[in-house]
Coordinates of C-alpha atoms in Angstrom, one line a residue:
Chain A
X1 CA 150.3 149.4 105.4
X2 CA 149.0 147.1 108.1
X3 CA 151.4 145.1 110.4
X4 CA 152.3 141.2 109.3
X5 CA 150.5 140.6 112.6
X6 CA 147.7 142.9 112.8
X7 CA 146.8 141.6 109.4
X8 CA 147.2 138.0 110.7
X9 CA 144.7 138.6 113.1
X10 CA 142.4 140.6 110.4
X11 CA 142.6 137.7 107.9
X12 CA 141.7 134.9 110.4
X13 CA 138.7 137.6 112.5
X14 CA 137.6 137.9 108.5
X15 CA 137.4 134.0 107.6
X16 CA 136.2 133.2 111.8
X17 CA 133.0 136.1 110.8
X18 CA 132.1 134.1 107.3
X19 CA 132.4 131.0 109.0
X20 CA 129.9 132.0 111.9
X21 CA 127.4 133.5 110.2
X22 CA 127.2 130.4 107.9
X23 CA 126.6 128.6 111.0
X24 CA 124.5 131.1 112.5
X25 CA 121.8 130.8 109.5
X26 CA 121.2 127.0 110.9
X27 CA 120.8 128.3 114.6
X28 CA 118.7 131.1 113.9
X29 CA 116.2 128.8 112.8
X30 CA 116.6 126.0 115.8
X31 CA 119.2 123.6 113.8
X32 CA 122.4 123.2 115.3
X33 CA 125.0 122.3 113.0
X34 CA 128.2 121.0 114.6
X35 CA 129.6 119.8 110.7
X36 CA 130.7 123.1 110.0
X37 CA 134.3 122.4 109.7
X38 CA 132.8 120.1 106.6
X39 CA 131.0 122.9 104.8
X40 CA 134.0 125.3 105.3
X41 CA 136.4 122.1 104.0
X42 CA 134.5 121.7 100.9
X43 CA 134.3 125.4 100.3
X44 CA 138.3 125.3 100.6
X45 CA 138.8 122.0 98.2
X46 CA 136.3 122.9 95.7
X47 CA 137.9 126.7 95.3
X48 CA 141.4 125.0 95.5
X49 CA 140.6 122.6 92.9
X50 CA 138.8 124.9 90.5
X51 CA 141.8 127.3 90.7
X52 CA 145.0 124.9 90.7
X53 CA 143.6 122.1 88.1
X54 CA 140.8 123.9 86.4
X55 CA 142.4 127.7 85.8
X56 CA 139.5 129.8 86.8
X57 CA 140.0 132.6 88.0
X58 CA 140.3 133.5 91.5
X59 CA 136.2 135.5 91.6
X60 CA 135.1 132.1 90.0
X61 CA 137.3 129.5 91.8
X62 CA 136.2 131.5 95.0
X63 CA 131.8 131.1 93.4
X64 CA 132.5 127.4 92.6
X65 CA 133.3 126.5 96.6
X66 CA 130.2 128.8 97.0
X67 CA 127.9 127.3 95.4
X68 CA 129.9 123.5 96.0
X69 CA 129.2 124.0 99.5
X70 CA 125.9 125.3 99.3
X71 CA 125.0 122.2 97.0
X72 CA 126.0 120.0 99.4
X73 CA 124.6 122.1 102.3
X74 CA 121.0 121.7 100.5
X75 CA 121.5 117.9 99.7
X76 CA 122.6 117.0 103.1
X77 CA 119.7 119.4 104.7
X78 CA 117.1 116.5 103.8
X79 CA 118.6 113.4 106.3
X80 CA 119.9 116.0 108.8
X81 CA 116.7 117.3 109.5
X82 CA 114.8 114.1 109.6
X83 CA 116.8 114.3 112.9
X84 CA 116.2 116.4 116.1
X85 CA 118.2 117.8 118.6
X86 CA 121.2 115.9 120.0
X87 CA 120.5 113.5 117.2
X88 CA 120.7 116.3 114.9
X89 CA 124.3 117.8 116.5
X90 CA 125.4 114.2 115.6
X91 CA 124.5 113.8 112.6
X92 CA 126.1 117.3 111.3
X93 CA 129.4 116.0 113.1
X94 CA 129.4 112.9 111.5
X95 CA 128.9 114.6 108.4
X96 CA 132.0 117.0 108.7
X97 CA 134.1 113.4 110.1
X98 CA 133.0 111.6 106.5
X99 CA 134.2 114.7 104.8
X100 CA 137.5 115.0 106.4
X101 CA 137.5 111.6 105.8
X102 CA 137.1 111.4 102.0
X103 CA 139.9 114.3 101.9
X104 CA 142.1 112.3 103.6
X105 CA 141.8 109.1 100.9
X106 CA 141.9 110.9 98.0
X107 CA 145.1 111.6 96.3
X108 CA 144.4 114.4 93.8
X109 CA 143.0 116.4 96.9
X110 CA 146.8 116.0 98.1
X111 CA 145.3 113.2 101.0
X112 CA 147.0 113.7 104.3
X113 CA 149.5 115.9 103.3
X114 CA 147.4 118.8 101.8
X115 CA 147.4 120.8 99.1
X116 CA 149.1 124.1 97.7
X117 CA 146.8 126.9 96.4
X118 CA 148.6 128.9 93.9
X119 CA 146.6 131.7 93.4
X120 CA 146.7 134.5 96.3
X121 CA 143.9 136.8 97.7
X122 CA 144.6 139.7 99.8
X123 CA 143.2 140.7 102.8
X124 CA 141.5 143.7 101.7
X125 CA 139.4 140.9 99.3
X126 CA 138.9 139.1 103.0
X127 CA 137.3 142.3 104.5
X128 CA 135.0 143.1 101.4
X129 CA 133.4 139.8 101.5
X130 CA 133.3 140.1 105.4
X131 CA 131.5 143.0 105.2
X132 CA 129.1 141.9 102.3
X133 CA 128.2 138.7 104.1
X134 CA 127.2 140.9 107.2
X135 CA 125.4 142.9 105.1
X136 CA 123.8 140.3 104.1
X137 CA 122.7 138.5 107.0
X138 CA 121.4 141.8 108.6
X139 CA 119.5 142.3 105.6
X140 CA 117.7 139.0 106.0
X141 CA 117.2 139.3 109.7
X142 CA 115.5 142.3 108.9
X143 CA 113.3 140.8 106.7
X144 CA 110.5 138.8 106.8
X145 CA 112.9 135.3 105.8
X146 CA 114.5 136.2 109.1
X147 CA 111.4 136.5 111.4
X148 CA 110.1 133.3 110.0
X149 CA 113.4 131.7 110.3
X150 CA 113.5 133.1 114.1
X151 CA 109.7 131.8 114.4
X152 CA 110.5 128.3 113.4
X153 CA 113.6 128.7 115.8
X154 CA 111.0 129.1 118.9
X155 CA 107.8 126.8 117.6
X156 CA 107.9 124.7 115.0
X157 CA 104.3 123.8 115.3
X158 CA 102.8 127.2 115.5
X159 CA 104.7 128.3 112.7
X160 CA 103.2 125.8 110.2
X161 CA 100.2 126.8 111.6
X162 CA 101.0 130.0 110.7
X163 CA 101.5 129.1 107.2
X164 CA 105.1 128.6 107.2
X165 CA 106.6 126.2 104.9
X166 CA 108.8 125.0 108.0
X167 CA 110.6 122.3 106.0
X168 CA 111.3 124.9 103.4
X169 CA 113.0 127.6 106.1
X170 CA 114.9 124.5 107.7
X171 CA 116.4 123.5 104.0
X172 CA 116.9 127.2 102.9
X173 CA 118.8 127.8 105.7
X174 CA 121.5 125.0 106.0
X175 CA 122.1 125.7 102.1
X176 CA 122.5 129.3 102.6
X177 CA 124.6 129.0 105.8
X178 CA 126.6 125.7 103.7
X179 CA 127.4 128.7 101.2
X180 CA 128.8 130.9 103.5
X181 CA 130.8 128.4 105.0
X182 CA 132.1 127.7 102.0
X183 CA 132.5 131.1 101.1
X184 CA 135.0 131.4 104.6
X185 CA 136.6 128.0 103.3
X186 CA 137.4 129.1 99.6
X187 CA 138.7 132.4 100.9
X188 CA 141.0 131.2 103.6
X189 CA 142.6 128.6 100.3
X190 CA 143.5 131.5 98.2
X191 CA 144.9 133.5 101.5
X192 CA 146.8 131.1 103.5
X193 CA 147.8 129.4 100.0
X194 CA 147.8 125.8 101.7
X195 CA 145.3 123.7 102.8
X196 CA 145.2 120.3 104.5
X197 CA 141.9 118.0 106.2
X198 CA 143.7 118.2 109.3
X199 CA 142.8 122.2 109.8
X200 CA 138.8 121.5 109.2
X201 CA 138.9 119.6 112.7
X202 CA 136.1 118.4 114.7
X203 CA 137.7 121.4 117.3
X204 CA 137.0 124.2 115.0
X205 CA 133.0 122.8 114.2
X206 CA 132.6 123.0 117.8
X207 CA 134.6 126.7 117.9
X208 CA 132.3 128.1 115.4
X209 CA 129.7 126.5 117.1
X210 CA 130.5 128.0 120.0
X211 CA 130.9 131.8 118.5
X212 CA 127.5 131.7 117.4
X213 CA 126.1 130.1 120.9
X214 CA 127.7 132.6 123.0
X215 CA 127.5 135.5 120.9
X216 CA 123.4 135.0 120.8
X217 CA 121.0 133.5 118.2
X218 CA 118.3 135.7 118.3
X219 CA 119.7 138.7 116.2
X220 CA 122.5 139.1 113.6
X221 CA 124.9 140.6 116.3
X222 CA 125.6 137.8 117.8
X223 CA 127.8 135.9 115.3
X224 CA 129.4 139.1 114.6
X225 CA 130.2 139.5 118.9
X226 CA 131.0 135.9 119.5
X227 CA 133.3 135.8 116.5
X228 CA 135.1 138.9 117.0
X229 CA 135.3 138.3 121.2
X230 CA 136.5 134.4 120.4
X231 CA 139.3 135.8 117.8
X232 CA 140.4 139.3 119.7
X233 CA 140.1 138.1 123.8
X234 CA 143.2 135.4 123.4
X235 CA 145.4 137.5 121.2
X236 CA 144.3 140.9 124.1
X237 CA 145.3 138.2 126.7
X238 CA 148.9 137.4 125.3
X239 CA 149.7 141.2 126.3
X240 CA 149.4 140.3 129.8
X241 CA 150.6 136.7 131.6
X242 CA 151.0 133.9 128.7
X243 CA 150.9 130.9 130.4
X244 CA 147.4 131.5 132.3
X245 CA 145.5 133.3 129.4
X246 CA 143.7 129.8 128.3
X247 CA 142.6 129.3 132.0
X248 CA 141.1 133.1 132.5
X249 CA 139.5 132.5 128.5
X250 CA 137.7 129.7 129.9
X251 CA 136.9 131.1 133.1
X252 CA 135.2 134.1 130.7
X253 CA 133.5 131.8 129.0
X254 CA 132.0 130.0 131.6
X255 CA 130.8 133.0 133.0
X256 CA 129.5 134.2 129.8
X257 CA 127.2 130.7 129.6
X258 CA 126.1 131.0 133.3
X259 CA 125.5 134.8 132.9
X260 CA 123.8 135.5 129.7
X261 CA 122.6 131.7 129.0
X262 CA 120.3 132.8 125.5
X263 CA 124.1 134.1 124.3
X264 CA 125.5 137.4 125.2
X265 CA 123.2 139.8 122.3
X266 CA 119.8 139.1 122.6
X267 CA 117.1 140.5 121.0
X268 CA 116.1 142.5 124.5
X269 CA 119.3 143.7 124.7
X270 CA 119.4 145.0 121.3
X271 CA 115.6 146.5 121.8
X272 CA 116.9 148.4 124.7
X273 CA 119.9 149.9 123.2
X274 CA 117.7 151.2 120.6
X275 CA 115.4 152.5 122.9
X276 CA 118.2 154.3 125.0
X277 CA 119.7 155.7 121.5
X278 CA 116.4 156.5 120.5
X279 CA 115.1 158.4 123.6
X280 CA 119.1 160.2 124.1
X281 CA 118.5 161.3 120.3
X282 CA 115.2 162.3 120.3
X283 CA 115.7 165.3 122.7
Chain B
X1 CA 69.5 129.4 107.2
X2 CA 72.8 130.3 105.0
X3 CA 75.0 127.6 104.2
X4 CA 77.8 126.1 106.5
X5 CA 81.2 128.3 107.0
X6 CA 82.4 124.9 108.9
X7 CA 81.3 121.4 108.6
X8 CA 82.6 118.9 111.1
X9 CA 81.3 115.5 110.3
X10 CA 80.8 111.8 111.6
X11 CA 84.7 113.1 112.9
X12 CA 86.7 110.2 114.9
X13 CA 90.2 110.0 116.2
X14 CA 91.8 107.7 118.5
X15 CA 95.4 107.7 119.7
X16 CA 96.5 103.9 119.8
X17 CA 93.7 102.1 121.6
X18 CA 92.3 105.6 123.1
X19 CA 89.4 106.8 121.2
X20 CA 89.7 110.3 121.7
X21 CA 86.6 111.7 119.4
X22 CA 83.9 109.2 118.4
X23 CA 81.5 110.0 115.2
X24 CA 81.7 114.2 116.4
X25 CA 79.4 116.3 113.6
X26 CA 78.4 119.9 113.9
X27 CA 78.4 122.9 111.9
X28 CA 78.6 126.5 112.3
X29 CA 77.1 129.0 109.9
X30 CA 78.7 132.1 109.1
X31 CA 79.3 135.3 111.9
X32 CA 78.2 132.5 114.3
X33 CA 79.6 132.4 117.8
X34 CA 79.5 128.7 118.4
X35 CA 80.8 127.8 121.9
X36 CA 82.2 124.2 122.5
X37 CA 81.9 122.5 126.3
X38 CA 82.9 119.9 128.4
X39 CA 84.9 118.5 131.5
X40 CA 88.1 117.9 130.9
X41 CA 89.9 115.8 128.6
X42 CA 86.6 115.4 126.5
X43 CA 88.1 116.0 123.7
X44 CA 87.6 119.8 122.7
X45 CA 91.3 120.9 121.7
X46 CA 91.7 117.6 120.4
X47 CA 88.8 119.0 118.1
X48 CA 90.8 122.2 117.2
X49 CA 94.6 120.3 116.7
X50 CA 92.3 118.1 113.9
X51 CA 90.6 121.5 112.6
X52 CA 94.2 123.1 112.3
X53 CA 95.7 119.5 111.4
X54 CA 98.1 118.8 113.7
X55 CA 96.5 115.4 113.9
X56 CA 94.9 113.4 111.2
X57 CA 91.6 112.5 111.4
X58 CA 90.7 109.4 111.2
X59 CA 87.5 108.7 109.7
X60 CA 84.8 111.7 109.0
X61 CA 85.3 115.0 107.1
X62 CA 86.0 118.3 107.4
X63 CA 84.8 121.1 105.2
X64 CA 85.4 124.8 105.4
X65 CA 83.1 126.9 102.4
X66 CA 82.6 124.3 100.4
X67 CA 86.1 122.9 100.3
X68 CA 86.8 119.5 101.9
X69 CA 90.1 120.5 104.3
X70 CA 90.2 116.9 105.9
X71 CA 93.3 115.7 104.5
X72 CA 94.7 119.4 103.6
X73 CA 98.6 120.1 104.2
X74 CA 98.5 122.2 108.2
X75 CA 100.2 124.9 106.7
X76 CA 97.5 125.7 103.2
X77 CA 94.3 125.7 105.8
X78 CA 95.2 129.2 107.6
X79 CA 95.2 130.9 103.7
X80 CA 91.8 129.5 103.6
X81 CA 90.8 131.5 106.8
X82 CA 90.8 128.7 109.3
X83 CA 92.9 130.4 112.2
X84 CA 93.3 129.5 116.1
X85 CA 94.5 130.4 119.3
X86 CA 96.0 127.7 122.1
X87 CA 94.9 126.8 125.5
X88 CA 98.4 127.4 126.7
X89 CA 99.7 130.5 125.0
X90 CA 102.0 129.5 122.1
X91 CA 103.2 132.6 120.9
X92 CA 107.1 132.7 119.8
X93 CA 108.6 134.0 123.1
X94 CA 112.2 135.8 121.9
X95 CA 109.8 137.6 119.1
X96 CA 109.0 140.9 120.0
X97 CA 105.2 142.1 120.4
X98 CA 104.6 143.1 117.0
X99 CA 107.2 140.6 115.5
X100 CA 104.4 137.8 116.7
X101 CA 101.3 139.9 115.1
X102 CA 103.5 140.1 111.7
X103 CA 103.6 136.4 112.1
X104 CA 100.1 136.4 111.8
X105 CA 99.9 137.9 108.5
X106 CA 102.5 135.3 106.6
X107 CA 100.0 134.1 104.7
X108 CA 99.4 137.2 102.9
X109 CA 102.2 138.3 102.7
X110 CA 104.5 135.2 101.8
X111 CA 105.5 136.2 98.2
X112 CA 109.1 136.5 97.6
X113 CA 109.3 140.0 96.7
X114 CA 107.6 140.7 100.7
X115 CA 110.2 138.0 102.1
X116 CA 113.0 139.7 100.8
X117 CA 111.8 143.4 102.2
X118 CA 113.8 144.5 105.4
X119 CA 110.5 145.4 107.1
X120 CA 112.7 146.3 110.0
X121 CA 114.6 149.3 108.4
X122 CA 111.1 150.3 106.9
X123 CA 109.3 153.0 109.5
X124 CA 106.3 153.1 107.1
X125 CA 105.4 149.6 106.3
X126 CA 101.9 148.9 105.7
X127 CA 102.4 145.3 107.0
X128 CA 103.6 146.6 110.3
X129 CA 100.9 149.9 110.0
X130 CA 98.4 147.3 110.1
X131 CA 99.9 145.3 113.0
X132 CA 100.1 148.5 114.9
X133 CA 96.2 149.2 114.2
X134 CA 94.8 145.9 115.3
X135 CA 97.2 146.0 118.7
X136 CA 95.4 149.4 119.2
X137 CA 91.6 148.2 118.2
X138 CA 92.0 145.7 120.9
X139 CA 93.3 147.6 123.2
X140 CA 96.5 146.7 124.0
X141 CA 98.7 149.6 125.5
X142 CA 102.3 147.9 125.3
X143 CA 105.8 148.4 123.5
X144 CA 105.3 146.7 120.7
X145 CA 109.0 146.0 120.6
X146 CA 109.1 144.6 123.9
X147 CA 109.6 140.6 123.7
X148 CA 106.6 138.9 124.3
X149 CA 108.1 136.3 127.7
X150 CA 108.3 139.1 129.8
X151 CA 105.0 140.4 129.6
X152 CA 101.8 139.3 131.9
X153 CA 99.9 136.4 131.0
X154 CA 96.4 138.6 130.2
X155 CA 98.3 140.6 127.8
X156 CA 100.2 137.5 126.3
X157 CA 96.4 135.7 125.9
X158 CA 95.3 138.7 124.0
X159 CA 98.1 139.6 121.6
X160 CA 97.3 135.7 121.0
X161 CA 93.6 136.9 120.0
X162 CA 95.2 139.6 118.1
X163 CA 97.8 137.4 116.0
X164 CA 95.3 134.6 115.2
X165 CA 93.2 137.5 113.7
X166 CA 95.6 138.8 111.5
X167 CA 95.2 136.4 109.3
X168 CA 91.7 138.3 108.1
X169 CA 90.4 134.6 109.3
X170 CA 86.5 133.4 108.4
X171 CA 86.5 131.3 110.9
X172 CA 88.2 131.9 113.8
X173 CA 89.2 129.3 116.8
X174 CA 90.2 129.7 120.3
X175 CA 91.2 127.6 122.9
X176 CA 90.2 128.8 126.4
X177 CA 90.7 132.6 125.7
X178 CA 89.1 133.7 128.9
X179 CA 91.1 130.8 130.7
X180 CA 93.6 133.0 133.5
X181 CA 91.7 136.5 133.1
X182 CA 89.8 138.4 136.0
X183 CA 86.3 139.3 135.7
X184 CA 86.8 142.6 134.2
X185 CA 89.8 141.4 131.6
X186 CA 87.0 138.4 130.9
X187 CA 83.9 141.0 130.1
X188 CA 86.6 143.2 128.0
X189 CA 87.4 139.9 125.7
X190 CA 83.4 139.2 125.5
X191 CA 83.1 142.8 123.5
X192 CA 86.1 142.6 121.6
X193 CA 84.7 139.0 120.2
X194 CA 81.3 140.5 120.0
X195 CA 82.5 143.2 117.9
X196 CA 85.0 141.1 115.3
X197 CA 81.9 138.7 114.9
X198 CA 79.7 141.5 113.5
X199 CA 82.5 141.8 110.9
X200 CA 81.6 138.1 109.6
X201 CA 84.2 136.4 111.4
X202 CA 82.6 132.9 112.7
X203 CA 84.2 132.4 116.2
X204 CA 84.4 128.7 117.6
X205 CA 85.5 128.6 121.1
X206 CA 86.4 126.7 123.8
X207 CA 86.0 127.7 127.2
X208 CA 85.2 126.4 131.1
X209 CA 83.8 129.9 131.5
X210 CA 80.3 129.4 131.9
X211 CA 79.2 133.4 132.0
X212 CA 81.4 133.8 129.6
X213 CA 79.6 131.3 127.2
X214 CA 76.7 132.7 127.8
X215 CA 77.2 136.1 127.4
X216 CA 79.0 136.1 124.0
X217 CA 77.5 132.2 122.6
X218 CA 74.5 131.7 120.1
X219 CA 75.2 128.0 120.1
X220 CA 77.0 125.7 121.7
X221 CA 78.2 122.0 121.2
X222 CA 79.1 120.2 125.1
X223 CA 81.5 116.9 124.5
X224 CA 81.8 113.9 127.0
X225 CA 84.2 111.5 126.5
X226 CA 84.7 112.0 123.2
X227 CA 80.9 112.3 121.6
X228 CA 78.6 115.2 121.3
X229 CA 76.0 114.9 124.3
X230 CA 74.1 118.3 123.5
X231 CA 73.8 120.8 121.1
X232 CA 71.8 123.9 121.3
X233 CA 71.2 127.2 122.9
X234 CA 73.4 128.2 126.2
X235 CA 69.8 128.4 127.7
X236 CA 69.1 124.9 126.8
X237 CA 72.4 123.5 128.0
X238 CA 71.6 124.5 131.4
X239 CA 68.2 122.2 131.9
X240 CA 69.4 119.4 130.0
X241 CA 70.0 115.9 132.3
X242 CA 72.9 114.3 130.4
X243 CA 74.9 117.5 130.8
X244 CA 74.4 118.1 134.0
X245 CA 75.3 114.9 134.9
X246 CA 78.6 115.0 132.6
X247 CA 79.9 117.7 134.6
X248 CA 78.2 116.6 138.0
X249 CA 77.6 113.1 138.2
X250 CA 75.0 111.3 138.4
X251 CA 73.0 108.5 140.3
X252 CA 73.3 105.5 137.6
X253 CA 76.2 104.1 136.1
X254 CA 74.7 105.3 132.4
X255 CA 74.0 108.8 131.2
X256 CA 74.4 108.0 127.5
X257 CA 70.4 107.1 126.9
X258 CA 69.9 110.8 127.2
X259 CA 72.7 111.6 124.1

């Protein structure tokens, strides 16, 4: 059996992966989305409520903040992207503020002081839907959805041109990526057992944010790098001298921004390794 | 004479109080190699961003094979074979090599079932089989996995050529292909386009390149300030007074009697 804090860390790497890809879906294809803390609340409040007041069971109180947060992901996709750049990072924020906020005021969501999830997923349940939603996400970057999605990412124009439905790809992927921030939010309710508006901050939209930025947009790595380093570095930096690990985290990723400014995996990078493996393996 | 592949007619556009194109017609007949001229900022790409529609036209009509196009969605007029390059390359510069030629194909290949594929993990797919043949026909020598920013602007300009062609187009546009190429790279562009127009492709370009014109053109269309001065052979264009002085000058204040 695992450790109580080597699971810890498991259980939170597991819900920080969901969560990034989810945001990565938007980035792939050029939209920043710096709400995600709303899509991930929703998926959390939606599972909660279908399990605590509705009975389903936990596979279909897990579905119902799913497909809750995808909903929402696809209705709010239509003003976000009337929007465009900056404008666009705004409005996604503001979004994830209004949701907080309607958690907040509403009593049978438990308002300020949060609510109890009775039913209990393990962490083994954590890592098969980690691993299915990587699965996923490869799979579509290595398909044509993801080259268009990437195309759209670097010219809009061109890829109407092109033939691409651009509005489409935009819409598809803030509904996908809603789901599987809800998918990280319903998850973490049945794991942690307690959740409150006050965890889906503003801080952790613009952690996620930053996972997927400073892993790399450009290929399906990236999330899965930036998550993984964002989670792992402070608890490998607790070994060593506690009160300075936030300073030498920050210093990293500085460096990591000034460095490697397209994100840390790009698609170069990736193309070489293969190349290397390739030409090692060949012989 | 065969019917028109392209119909541009009576076509205006102004931007605010600019008039950009005034009353512009000419057509191009199939497997023609039409070439379109002028100084600059007379209004040839402006011609192309309306033939792709990236701007509405304003008044005038467009018809590709019959079909009126004028107020068609940008997106529906590439499945009907109207494809282009750009005067400054525009290809997406984090896809790789072929990634940018496959993006050429997407409108034959946009069903679901060929969305959902991971051509990636597939070595033998005849999407990317095909991608690989055309790179080879026009002779491009590079890794197609290598991302397209980091390569040399001749090779960019063609794998342009190459991606606007994947599209099986009728009529094909390009904006200043030669534009940036030496003399040798420039002759090597005039055979590829020589050969894909004796495979029925109609070519429309525009280009400062005056050998180049006349080495690959049958017809050409020259634009001044927005309104078709000339129209005729390359041969012609050279003698005629009101082209020579829209690109030289000329003694009185008004050329236009000669239009």
């Amino acid at each position: 059996m695992m450790g109580g804090y080597v699971e810890g860390i498991i259980a939170i790497l597991c819900i920080n992966l969901m969560f990034a890809y989810g945001v990565y879906l938007t980035a792939a294809s050029g939209q920043l989305n710096l709400g995600g803390a709303g899509f991930q609340a929703i998926g959390a409040y939606v599972a909660g409520v279908c399990s605590n007041s509705l009975g389903f069971p936990i596979f279909f109180s897990v579905l119902g903040g799913v497909l809750g947060a995808g909903l929402i992901g696809f209705l709010i996709s239509f003003p976000v992207l009337r929007t465009r750049g900056v404008y666009m990072v705004l409005a996604t924020f503001a979004f994830a503020l209004v949701v907080s906020g309607v958690i907040l005021n509403t009593d049978f969501l438990g308002g300020a002081t949060g609510m109890v999830v009775t039913a209990y997923t393990p962490v083994e349940v954590l890592i098969l839907a980690t691993l299915l939603t990587i699965l996923l996400v490869f799979w579509l970057m290595a398909s044509r959805i993801g080259l268009v999605m990437r195309a759209v990412h670097d010219d809009d124009v061109v890829s109407e041109i092109m033939g691409v439905n651009v509005r489409g790809v935009q819409v598809f992927a803030f509904t996908l990526g809603g789901a599987l921030a809800g998918l990280s939010g319903a998850l973490y309710a049945h794991h942690y057992s307690f959740i409150e508006a006050q965890y889906f901050s503003a801080l952790l939209s613009i952690f996620v944010l930053l996972f997927v930025l400073i892993g790399g947009t450009q290929t399906a790595w990236g999330p899965l790098f930036g998550a993984s380093f964002f989670t792992l570095v402070p608890e490998v930096l607790r070994l060593g001298d506690t009160e300075w690990r936030y300073v030498i985290f920050g210093i990293l990723i500085v460096l990591m921004m000034i460095f490697r400014p397209e994100g840390i995996i790009t698609r170069t990078l990736v193309h070489r390794v293969i190349m290397v493996f390739n030409r090692s393996g060949g012989h | 004479m065969s019917d028109p592949i392209l119909q541009i007619s009576n076509v205006s556009k102004s931007f605010g109080g600019l008039k950009v194109l005034e009353d512009v017609s000419f057509n191009l007949t199939p497997g023609q190699r039409f070439g379109l001229i002028g100084p600059n900022g007379a209004g040839k790409t402006t011609v192309f961003n309306l033939l792709s529609g990236v701007y509405a036209v304003d008044r005038g009509s467009v018809v590709l094979a019959g079909k009126d196009i004028t107020n068609l969605p940008i997106r529906e007029r590439i499945g009907l074979g109207l494809s282009r390059s750009f005067q400054n390359i525009r290809l997406m510069p984090h896809l790789s090599v072929i990634e940018n030629v496959l993006m050429g194909q997407h409108c034959q290949s946009s069903q679901i079932t060929e969305m959902l594929k991971p051509i990636n993990w597939m070595k033998n797919n005849k999407w990317k089989q095909r991608a690989m043949e055309t790179l080879e026909n026009a002779g491009l020598k590079v890794d197609p996995g290598s991302t397209v920013g980091e390569l040399p602007y001749g090779v960019r300009k063609k794998i342009e050529v190459v991606r606007a062609l994947m599209s099986k187009p009728s009529v094909l546009m390009l904006d200043e292909p030669a534009a940036g190429l030496n003399a040798r790279e420039t002759s090597e562009l005039a055979d590829f386009l020589h050969e894909i127009s004796t495979r029925n492709v109609t070519l429309l370009l525009v280009e400062h390149d005056m050998n180049f014109i006349h080495a690959l053109c049958e017809r050409v269309a020259v634009l001044n300030f927005g309104s078709k001065i000339f129209e005729g052979t390359p041969k012609e264009v050279n003698r005629d007074k009101a082209v020579l002085e829209a690109y030289l000058g000329t003694s009185t204040l008004e050329a236009s009697d000669a239009a």
